[in-house]
PDB file of C-alpha atoms in Angstrom:
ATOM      1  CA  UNK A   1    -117.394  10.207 -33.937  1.00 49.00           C
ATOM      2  CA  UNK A   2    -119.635  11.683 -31.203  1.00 52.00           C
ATOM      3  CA  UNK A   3    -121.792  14.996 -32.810  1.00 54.00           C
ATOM      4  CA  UNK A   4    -120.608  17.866 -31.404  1.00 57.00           C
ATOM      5  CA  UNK A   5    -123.118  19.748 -29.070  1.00 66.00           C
ATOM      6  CA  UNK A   6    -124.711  22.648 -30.204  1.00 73.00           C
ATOM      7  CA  UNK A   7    -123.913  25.649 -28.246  1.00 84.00           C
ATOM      8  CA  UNK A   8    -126.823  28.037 -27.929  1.00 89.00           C
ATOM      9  CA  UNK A   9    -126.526  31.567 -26.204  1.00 91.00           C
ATOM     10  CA  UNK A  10    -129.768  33.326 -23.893  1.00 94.00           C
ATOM     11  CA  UNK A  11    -129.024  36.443 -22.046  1.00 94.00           C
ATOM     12  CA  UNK A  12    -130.772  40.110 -21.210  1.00 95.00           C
ATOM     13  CA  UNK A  13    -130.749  42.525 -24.358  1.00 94.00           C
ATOM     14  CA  UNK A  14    -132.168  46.322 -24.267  1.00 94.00           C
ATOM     15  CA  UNK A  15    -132.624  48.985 -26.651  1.00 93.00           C
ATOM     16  CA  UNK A  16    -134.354  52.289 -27.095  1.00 93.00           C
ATOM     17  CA  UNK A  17    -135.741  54.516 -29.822  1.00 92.00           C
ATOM     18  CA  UNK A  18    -138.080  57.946 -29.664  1.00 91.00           C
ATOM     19  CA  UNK A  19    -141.424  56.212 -29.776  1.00 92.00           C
ATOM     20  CA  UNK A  20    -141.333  52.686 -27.699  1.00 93.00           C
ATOM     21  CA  UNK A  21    -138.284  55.014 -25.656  1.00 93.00           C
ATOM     22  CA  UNK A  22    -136.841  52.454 -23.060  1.00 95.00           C
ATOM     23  CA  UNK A  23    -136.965  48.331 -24.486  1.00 96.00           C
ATOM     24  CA  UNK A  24    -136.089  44.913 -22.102  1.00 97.00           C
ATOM     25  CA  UNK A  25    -136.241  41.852 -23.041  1.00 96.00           C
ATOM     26  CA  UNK A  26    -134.120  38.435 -24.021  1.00 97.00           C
ATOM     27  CA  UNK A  27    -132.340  37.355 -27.412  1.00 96.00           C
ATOM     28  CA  UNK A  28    -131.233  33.670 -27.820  1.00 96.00           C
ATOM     29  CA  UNK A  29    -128.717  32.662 -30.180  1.00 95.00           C
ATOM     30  CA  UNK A  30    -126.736  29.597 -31.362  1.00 92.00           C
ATOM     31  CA  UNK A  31    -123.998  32.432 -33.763  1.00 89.00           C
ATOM     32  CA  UNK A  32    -120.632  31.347 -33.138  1.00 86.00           C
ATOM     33  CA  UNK A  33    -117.146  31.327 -34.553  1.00 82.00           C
ATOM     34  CA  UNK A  34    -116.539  29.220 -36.726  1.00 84.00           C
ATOM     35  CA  UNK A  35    -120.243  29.519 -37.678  1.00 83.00           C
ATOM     36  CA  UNK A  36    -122.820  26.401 -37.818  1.00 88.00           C
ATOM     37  CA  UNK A  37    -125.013  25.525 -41.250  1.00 92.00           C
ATOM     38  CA  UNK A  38    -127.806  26.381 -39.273  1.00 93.00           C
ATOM     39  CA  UNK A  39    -127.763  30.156 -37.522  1.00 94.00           C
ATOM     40  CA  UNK A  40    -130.256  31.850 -35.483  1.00 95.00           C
ATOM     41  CA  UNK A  41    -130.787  34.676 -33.591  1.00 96.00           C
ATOM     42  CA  UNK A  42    -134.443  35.985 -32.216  1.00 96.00           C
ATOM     43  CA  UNK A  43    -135.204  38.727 -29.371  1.00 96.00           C
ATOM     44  CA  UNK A  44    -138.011  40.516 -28.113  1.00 96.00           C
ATOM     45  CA  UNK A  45    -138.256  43.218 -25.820  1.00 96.00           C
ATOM     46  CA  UNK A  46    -141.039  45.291 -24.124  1.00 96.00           C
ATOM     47  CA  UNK A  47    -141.520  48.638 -25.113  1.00 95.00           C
ATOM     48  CA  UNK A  48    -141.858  51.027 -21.305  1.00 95.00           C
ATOM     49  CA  UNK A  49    -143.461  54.043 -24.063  1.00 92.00           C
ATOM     50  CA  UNK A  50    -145.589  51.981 -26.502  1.00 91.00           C
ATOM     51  CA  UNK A  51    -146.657  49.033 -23.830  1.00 92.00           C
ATOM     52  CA  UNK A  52    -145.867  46.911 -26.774  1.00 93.00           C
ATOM     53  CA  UNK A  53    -143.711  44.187 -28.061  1.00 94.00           C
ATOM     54  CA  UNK A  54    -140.720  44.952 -30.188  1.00 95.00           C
ATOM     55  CA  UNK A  55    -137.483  42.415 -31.309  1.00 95.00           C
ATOM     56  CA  UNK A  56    -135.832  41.526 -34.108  1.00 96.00           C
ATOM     57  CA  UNK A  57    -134.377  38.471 -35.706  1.00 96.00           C
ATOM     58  CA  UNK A  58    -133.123  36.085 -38.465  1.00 97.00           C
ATOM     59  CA  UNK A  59    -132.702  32.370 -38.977  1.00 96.00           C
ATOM     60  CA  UNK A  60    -130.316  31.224 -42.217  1.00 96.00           C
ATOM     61  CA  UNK A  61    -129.364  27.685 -43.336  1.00 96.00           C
ATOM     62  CA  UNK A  62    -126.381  27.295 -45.329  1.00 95.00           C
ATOM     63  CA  UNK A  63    -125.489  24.511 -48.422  1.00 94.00           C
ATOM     64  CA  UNK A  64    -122.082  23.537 -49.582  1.00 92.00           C
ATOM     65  CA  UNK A  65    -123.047  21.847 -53.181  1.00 90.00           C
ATOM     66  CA  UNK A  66    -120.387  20.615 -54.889  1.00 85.00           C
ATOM     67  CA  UNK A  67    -120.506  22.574 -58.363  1.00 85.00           C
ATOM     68  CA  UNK A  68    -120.716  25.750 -59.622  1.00 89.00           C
ATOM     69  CA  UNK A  69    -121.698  27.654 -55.846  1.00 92.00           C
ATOM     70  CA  UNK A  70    -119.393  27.071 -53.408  1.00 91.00           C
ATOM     71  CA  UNK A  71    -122.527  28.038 -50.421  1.00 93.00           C
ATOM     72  CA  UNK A  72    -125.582  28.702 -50.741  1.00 95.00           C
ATOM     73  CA  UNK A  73    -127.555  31.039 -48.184  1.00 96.00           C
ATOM     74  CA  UNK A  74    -131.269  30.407 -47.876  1.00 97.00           C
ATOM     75  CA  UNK A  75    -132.784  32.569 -44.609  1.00 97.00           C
ATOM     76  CA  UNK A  76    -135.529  35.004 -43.403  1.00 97.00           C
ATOM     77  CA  UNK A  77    -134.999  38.223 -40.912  1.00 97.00           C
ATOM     78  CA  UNK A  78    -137.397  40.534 -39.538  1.00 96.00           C
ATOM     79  CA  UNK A  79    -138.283  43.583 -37.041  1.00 96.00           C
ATOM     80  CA  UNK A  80    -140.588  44.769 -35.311  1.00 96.00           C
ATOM     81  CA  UNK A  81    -140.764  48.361 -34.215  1.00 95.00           C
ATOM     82  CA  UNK A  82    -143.197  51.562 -33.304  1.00 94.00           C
ATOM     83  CA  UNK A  83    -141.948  54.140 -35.443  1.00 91.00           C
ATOM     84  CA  UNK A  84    -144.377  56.836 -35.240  1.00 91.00           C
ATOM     85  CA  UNK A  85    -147.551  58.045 -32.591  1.00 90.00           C
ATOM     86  CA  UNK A  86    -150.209  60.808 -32.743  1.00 88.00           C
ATOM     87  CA  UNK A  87    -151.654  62.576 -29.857  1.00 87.00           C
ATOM     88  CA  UNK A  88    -155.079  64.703 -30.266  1.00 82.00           C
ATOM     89  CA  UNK A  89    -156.289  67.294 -28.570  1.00 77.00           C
ATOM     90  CA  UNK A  90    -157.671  65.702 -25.343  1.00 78.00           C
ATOM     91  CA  UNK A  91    -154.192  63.616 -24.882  1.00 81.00           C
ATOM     92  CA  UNK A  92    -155.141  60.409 -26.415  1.00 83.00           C
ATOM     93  CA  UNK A  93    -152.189  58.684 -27.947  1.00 86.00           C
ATOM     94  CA  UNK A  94    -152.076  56.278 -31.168  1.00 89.00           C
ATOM     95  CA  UNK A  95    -148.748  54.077 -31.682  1.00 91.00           C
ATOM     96  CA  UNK A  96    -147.864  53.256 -35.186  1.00 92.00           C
ATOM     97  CA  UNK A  97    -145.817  50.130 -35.708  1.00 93.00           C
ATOM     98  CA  UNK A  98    -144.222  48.631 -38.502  1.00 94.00           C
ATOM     99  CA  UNK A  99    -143.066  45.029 -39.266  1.00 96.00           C
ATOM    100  CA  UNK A 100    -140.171  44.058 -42.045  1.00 96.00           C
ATOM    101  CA  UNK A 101    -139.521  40.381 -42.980  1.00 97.00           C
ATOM    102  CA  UNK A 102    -137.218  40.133 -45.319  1.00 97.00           C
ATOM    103  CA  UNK A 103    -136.830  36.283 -47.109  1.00 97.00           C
ATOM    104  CA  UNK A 104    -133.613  35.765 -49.101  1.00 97.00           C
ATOM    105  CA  UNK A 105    -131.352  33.710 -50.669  1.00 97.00           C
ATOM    106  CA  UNK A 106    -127.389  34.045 -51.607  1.00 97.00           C
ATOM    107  CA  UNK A 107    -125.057  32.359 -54.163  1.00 96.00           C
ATOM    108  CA  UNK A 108    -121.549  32.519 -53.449  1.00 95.00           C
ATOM    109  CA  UNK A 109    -119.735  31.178 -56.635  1.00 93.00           C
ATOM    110  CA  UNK A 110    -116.513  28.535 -55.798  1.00 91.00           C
ATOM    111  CA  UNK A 111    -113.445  30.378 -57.078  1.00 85.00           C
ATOM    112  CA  UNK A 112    -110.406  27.936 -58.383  1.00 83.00           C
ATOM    113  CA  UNK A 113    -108.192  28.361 -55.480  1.00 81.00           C
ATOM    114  CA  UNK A 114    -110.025  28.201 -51.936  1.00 75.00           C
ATOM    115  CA  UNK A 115    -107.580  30.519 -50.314  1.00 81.00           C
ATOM    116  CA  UNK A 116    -108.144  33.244 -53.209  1.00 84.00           C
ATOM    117  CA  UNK A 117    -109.089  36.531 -52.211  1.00 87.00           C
ATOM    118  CA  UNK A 118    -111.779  36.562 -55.017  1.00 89.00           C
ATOM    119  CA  UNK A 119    -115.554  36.977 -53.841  1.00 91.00           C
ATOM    120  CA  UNK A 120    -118.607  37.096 -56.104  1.00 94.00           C
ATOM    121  CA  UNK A 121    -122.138  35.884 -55.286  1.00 96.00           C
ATOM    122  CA  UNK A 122    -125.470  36.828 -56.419  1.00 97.00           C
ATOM    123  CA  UNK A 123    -128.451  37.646 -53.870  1.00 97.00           C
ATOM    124  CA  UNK A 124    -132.370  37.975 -54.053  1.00 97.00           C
ATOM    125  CA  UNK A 125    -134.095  39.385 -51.363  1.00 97.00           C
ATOM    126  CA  UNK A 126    -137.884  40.140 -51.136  1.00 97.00           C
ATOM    127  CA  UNK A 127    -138.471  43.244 -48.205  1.00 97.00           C
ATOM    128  CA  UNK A 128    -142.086  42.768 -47.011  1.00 97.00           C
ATOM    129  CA  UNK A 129    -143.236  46.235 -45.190  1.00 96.00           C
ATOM    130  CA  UNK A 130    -146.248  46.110 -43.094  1.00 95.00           C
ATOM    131  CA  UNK A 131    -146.957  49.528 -41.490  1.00 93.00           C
ATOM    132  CA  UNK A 132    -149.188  51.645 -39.721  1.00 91.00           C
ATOM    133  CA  UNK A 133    -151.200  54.554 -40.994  1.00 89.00           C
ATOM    134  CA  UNK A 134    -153.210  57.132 -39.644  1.00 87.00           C
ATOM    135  CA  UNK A 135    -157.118  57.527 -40.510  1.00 86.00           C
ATOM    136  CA  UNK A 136    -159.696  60.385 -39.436  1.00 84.00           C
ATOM    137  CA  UNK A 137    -162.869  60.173 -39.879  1.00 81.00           C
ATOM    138  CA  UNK A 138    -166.451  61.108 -38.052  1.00 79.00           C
ATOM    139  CA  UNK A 139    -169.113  59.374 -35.770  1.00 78.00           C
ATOM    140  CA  UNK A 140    -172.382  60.530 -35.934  1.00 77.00           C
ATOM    141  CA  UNK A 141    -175.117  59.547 -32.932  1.00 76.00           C
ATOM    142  CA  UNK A 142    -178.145  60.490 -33.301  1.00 74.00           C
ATOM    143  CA  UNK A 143    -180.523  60.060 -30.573  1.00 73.00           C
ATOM    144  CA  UNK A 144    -184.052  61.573 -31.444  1.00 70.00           C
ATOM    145  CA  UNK A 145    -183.574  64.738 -32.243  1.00 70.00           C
ATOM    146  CA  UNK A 146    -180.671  65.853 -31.259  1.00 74.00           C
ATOM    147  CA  UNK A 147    -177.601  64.731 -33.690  1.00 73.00           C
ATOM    148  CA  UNK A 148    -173.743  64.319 -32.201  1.00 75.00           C
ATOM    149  CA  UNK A 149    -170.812  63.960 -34.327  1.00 74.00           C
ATOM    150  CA  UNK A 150    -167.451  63.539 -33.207  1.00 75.00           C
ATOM    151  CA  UNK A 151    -164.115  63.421 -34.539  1.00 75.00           C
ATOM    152  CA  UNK A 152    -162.381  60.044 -34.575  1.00 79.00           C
ATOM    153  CA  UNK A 153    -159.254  58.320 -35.486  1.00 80.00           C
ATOM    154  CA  UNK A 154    -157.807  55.226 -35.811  1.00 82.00           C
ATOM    155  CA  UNK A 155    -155.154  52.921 -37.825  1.00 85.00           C
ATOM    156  CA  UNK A 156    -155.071  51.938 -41.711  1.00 89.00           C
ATOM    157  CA  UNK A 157    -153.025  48.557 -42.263  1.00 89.00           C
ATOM    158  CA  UNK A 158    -150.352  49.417 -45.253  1.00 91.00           C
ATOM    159  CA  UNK A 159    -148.128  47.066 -47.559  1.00 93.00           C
ATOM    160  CA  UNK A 160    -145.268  47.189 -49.353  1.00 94.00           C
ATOM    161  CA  UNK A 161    -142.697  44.903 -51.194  1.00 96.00           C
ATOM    162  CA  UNK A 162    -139.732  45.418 -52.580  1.00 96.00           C
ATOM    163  CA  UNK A 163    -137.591  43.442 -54.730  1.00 97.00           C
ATOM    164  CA  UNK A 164    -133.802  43.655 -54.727  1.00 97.00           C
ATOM    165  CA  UNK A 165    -131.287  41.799 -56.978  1.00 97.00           C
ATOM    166  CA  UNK A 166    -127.827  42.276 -56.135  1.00 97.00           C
ATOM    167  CA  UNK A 167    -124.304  40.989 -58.065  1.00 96.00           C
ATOM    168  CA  UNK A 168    -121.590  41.901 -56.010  1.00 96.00           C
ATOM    169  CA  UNK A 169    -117.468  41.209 -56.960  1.00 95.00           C
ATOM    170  CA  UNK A 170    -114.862  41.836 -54.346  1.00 93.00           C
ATOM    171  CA  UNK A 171    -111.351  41.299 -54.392  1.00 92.00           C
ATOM    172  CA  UNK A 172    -109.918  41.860 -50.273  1.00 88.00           C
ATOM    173  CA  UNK A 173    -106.136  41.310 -51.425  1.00 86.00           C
ATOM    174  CA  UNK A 174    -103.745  43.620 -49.607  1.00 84.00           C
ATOM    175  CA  UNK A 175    -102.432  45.687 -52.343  1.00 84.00           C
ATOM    176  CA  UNK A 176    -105.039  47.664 -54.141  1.00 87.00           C
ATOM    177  CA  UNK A 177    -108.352  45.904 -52.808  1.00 91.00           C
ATOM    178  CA  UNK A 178    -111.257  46.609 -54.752  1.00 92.00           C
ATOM    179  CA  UNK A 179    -115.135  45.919 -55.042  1.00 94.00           C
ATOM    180  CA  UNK A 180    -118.094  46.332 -57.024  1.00 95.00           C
ATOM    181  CA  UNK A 181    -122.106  46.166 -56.892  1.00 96.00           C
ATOM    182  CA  UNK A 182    -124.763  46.328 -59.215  1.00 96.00           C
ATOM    183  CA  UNK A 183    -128.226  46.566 -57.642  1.00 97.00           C
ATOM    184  CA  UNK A 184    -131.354  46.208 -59.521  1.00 97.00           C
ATOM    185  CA  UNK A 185    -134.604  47.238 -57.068  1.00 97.00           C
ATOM    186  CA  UNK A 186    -138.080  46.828 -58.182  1.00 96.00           C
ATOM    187  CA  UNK A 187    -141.606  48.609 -56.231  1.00 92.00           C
ATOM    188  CA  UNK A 188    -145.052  49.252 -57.030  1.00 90.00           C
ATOM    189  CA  UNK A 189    -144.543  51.307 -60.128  1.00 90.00           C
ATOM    190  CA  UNK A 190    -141.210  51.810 -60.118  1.00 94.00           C
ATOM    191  CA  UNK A 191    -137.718  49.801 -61.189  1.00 96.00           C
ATOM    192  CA  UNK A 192    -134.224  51.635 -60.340  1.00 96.00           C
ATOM    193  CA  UNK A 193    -130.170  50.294 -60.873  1.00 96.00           C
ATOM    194  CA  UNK A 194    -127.350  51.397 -58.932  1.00 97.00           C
ATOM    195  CA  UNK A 195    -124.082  50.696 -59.317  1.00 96.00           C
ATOM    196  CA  UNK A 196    -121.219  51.093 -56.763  1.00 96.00           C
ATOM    197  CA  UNK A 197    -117.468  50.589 -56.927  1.00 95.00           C
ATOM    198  CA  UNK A 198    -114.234  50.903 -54.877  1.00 93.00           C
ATOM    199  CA  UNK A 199    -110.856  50.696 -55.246  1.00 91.00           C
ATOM    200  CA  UNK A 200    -107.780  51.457 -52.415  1.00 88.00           C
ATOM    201  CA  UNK A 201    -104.867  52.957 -53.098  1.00 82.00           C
ATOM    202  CA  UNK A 202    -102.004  51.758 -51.523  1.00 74.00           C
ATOM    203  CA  UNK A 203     -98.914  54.280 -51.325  1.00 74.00           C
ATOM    204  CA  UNK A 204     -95.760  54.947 -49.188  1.00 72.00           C
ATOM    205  CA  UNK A 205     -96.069  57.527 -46.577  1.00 73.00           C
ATOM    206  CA  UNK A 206     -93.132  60.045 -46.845  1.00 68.00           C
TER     207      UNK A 206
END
């Protein structure tokens, strides 16, 4: 049996937001239906208001092991955006960016009947924030006697990381389809739960 060809996707893509305004660019892609172990999708764009370059992305690998999972998602996304600028008082202009990658892995358990409406899986995902920050501070010259100092400013380089557990049911039957997620988050200093639930009514319209 001959492999069947990969079918992978390039084409224009734009976008625009209140600080890089107008975007171009390209995306490639291999996502199709029904989808491939292996899924990618990456795109960059130049930014007409920040003269930089922005895109977004992800790549994902799935497993089928034959046991207690029935997949197993291992992948990485990320972005790359301006999302704030300064201007002083002569008209100079500062862009602050920030950059997410966000590694992760999912656990979809293998329910007994394959065409059951049952979904559960458990996911770990590690955001890593890298952003921009604004910093003022003075120059002093001095040049025999005479002393200049100006007001300056440039960019600090910030990180973050947060930690996010999720255990998610969901039940998509027709009749009185429900769902539920508990979500466990942990930052610098800080650990929070949430849970959320639904459930659908299904009633005759008189």
């Amino acid at each position: 049996k001959k492999p069947s060809k990969e079918l992978i996707t390039i084409g224009p893509v734009i976008g625009a937001n209140s600080y890089d305004k107008f975007m171009v660019g390209a995306f490639i892609t291999n996502v199709k239906l029904p989808p491939s172990k292996l899924q990618y999708l990456l795109s960059a764009m130049y930014a007409t208001g920040s003269k930089k370059i922005a895109g977004i992305g992800f790549i994902s690998h799935s497993f089928y092991p034959d046991g207690l999972f029935r997949k197993i998602d291992l992948g990485i996304s990320g972005s790359s955006f301006t999302v704030d600028e300064f201007t002083n008082s002569t008209g100079e202009k500062l862009f602050l960016g920030m950059n997410k990658f966000v590694p992760g892995i999912r656990f979809t358990f293998k329910e007994k009947n394959p065409r059951s409406s049952f979904h559960r899986y458990i996911q770990f995902k590690t955001y890593l924030f890298n952003e921009d920050g604004l910093r003022f501070y003075r120059d002093t010259i001095i040049n025999g006697n005479d002393t200049t100092i100006t007001n300056k400013f440039g960019k600090t380089n910030n990180n973050r990381t947060l930690n996010q557990l999720k255990f998610v049911i969901e039940n998509n039957r027709v009749l009185y389809p429900y769902s539920g997620e508990l979500k466990i988050e942990q930052g610098t200093d800080f650990v929070r739960t949430a849970f959320t639930g639904n459930y659908f009514f299904n009633y005759v319209k008189e």
